[in-house]
Short mmCIF file of N, CA and C in Angstrom, two decimals:
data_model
loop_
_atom_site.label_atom_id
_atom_site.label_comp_id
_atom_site.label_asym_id
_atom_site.label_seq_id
_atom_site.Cartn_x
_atom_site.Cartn_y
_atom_site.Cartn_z
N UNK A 1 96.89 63.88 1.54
CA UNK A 1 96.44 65.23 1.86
C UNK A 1 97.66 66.06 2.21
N UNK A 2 97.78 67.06 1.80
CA UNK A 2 98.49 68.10 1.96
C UNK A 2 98.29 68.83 3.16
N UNK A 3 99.67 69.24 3.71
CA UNK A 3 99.78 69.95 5.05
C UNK A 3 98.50 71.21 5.23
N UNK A 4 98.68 71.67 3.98
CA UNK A 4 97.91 73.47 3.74
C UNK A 4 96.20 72.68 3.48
N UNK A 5 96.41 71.29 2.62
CA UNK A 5 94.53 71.08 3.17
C UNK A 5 94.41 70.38 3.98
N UNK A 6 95.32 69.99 4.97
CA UNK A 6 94.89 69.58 6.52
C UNK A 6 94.31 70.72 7.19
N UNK A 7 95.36 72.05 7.10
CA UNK A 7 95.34 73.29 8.17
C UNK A 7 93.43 73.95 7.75
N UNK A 8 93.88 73.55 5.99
CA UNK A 8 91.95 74.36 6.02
C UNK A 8 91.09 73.62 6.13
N UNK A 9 91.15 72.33 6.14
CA UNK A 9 89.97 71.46 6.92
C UNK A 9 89.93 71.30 8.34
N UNK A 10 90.67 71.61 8.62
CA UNK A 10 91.22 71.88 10.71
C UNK A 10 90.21 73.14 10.54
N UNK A 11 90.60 74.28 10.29
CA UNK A 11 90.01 75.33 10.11
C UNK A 11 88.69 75.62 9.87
N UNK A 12 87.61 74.79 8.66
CA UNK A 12 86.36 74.53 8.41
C UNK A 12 86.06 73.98 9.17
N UNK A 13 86.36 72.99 9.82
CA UNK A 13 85.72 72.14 10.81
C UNK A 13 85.81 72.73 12.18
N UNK A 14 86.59 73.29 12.71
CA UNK A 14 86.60 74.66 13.90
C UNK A 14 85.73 75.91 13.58
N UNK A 15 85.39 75.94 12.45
CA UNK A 15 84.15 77.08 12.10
C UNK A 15 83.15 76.19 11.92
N UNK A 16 82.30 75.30 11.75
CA UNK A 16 81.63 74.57 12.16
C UNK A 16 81.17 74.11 13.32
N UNK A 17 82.03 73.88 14.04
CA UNK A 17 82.01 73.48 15.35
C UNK A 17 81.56 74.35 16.44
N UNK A 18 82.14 76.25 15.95
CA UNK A 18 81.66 77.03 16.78
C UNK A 18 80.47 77.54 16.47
N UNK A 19 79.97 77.15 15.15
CA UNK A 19 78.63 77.39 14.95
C UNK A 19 77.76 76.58 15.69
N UNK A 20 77.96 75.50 15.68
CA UNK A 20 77.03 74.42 16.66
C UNK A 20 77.50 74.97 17.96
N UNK A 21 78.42 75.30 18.76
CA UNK A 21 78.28 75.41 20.04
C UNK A 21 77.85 76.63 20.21
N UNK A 22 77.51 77.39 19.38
CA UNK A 22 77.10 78.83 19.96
C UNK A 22 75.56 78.70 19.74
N UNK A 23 74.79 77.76 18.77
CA UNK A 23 73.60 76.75 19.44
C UNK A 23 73.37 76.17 20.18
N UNK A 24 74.03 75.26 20.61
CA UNK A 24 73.71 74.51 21.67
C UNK A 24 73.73 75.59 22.97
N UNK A 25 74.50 76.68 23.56
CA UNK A 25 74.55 77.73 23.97
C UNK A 25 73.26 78.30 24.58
N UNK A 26 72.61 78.74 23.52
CA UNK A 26 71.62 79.71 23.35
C UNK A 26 70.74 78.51 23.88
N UNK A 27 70.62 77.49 23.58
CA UNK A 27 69.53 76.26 24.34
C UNK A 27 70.30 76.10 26.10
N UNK A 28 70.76 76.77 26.58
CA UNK A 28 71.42 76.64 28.32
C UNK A 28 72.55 74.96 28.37
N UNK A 29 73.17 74.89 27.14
CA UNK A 29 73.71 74.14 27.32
C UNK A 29 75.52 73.78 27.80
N UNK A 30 76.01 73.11 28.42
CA UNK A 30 77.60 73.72 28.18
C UNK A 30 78.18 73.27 26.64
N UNK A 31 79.41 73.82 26.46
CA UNK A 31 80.53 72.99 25.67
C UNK A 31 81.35 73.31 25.81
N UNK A 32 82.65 72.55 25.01
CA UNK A 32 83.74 72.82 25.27
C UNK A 32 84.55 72.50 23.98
N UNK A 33 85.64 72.62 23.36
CA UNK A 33 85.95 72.20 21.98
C UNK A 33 87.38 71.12 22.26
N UNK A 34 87.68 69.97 21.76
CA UNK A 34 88.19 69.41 22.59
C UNK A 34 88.80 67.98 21.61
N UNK A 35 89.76 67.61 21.67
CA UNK A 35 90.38 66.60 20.44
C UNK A 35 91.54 67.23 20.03
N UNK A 36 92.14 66.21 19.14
CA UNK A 36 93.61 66.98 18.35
C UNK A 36 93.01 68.21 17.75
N UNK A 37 93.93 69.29 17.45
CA UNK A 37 93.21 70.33 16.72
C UNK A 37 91.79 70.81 16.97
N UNK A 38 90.99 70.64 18.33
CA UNK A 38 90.25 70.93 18.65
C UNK A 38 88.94 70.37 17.65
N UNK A 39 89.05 68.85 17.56
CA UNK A 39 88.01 68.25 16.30
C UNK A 39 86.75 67.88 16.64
N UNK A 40 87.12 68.01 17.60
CA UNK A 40 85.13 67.59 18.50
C UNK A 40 84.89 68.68 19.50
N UNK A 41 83.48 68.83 19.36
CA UNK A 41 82.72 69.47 20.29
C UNK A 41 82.04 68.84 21.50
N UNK A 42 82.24 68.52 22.69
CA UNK A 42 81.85 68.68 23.71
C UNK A 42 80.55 68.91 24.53
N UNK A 43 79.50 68.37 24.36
CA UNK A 43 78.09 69.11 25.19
C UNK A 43 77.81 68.33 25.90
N UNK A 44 77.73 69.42 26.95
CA UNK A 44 76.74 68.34 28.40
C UNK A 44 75.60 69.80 29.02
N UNK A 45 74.74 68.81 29.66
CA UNK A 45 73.42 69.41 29.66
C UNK A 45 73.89 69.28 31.28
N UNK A 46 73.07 70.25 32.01
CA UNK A 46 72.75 71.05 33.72
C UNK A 46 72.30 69.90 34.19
N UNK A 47 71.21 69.63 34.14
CA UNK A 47 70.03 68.91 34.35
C UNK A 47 70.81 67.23 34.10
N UNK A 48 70.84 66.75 33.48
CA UNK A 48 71.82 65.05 33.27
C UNK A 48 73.15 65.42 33.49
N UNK A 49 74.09 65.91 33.23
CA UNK A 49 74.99 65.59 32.84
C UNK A 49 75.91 65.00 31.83
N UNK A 50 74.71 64.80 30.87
CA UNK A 50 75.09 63.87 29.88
C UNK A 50 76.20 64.88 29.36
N UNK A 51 77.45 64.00 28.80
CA UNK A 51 78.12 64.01 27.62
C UNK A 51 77.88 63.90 26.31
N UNK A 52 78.23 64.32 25.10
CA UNK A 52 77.87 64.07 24.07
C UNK A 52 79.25 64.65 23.04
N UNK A 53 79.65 63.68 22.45
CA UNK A 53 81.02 64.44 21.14
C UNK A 53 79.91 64.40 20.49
N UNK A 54 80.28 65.58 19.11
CA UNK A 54 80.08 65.91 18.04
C UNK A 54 81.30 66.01 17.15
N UNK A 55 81.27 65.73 16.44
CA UNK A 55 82.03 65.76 15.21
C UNK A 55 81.66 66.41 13.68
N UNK A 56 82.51 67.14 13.01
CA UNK A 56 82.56 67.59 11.97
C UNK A 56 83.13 67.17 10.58
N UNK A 57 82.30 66.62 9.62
CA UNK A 57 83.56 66.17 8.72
C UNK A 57 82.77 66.14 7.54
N UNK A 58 83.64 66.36 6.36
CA UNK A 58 83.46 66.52 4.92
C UNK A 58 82.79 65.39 4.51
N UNK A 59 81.49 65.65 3.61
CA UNK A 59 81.29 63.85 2.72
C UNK A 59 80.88 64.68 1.58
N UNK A 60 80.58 63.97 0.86
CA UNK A 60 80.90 64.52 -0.72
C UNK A 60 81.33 65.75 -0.92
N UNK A 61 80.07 66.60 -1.56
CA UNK A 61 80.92 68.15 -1.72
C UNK A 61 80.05 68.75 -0.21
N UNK A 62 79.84 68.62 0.72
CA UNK A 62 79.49 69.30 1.74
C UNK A 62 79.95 68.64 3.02
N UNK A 63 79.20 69.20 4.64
CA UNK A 63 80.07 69.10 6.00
C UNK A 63 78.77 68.28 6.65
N UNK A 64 79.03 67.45 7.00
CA UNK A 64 78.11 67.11 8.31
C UNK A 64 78.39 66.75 10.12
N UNK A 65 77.46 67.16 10.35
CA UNK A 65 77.93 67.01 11.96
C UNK A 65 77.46 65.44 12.23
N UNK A 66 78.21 64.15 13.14
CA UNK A 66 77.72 63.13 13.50
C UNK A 66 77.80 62.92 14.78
N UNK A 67 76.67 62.34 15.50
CA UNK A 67 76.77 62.23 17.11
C UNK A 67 76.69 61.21 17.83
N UNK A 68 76.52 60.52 18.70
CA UNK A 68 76.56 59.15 19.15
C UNK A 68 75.24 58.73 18.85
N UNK A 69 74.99 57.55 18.92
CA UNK A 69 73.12 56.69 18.90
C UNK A 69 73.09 57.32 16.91
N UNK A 70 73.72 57.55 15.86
CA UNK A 70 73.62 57.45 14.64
C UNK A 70 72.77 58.62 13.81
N UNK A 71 73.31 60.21 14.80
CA UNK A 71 73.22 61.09 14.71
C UNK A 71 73.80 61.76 13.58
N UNK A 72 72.83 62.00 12.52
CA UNK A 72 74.20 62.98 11.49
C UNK A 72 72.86 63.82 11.14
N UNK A 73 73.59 64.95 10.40
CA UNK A 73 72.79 66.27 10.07
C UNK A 73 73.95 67.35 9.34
N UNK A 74 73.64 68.02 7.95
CA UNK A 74 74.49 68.52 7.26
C UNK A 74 74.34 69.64 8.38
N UNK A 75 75.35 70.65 8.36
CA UNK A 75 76.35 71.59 9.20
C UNK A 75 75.23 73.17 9.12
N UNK A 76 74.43 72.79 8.02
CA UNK A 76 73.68 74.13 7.41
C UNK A 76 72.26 73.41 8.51
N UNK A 77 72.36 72.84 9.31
CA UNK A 77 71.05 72.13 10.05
C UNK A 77 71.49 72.70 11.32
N UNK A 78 72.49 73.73 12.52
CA UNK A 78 73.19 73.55 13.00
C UNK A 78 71.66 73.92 14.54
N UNK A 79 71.43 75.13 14.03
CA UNK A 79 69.87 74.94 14.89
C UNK A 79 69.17 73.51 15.22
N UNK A 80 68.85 72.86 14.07
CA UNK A 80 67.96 71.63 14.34
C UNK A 80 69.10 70.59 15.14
N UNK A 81 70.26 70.43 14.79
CA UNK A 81 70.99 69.58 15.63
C UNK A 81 70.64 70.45 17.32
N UNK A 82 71.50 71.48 17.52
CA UNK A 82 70.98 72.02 18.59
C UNK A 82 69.89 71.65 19.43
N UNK A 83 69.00 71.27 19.14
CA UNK A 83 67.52 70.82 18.97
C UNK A 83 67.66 69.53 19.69
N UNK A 84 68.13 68.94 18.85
CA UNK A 84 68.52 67.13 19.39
C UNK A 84 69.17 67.19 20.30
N UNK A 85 70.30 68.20 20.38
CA UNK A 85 71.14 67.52 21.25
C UNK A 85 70.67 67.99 22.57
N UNK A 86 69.88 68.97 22.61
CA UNK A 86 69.22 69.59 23.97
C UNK A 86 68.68 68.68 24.61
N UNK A 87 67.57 67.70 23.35
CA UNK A 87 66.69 66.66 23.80
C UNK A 87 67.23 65.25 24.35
N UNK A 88 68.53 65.18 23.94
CA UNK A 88 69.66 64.42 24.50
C UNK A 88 70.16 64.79 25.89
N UNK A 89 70.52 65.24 26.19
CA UNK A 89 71.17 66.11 27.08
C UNK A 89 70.27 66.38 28.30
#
């Protein structure tokens, strides 16, 4: 991989990422963005405390988000993850 498609998959995956946290958000949740290059997202819920990474990453020609306990959901799901992870949390 090339330096320039590291920087734009750093980049897609940080626009991804703020799409899910500005869901999880709107559900009263925290986050924080957090990893090399800021590669994981961060959520913890008021109420538990729970932690939770999220992750962003390319599989075939599209992005999916994956979460702990065998969580995945393409990136265009970012509401319905939201969803889960509230119910997590």
């Amino acid at each position: 991989m090339s330096v320039v498609g590291g920087r734009e998959i750093a980049e897609v995956r940080r626009r991804h990422l703020a799409a899910l946290a500005h869901e999880v958000e709107a559900r009263g949740l925290s986050w924080r963005l957090a990893g090399p290059e800021e590669s994981l997202l961060s959520v913890s819920g008021a109420r538990t405390r729970r932690q939770i990474m999220v992750v962003a990453t390319p599989c075939g020609d599209g992005w999916y988000y994956l979460w702990p306990g065998g969580g995945m959901a393409e990136v265009t799901e970012a509401a319905t993850v939201a969803d889960r992870l509230a119910r997590l949390c």
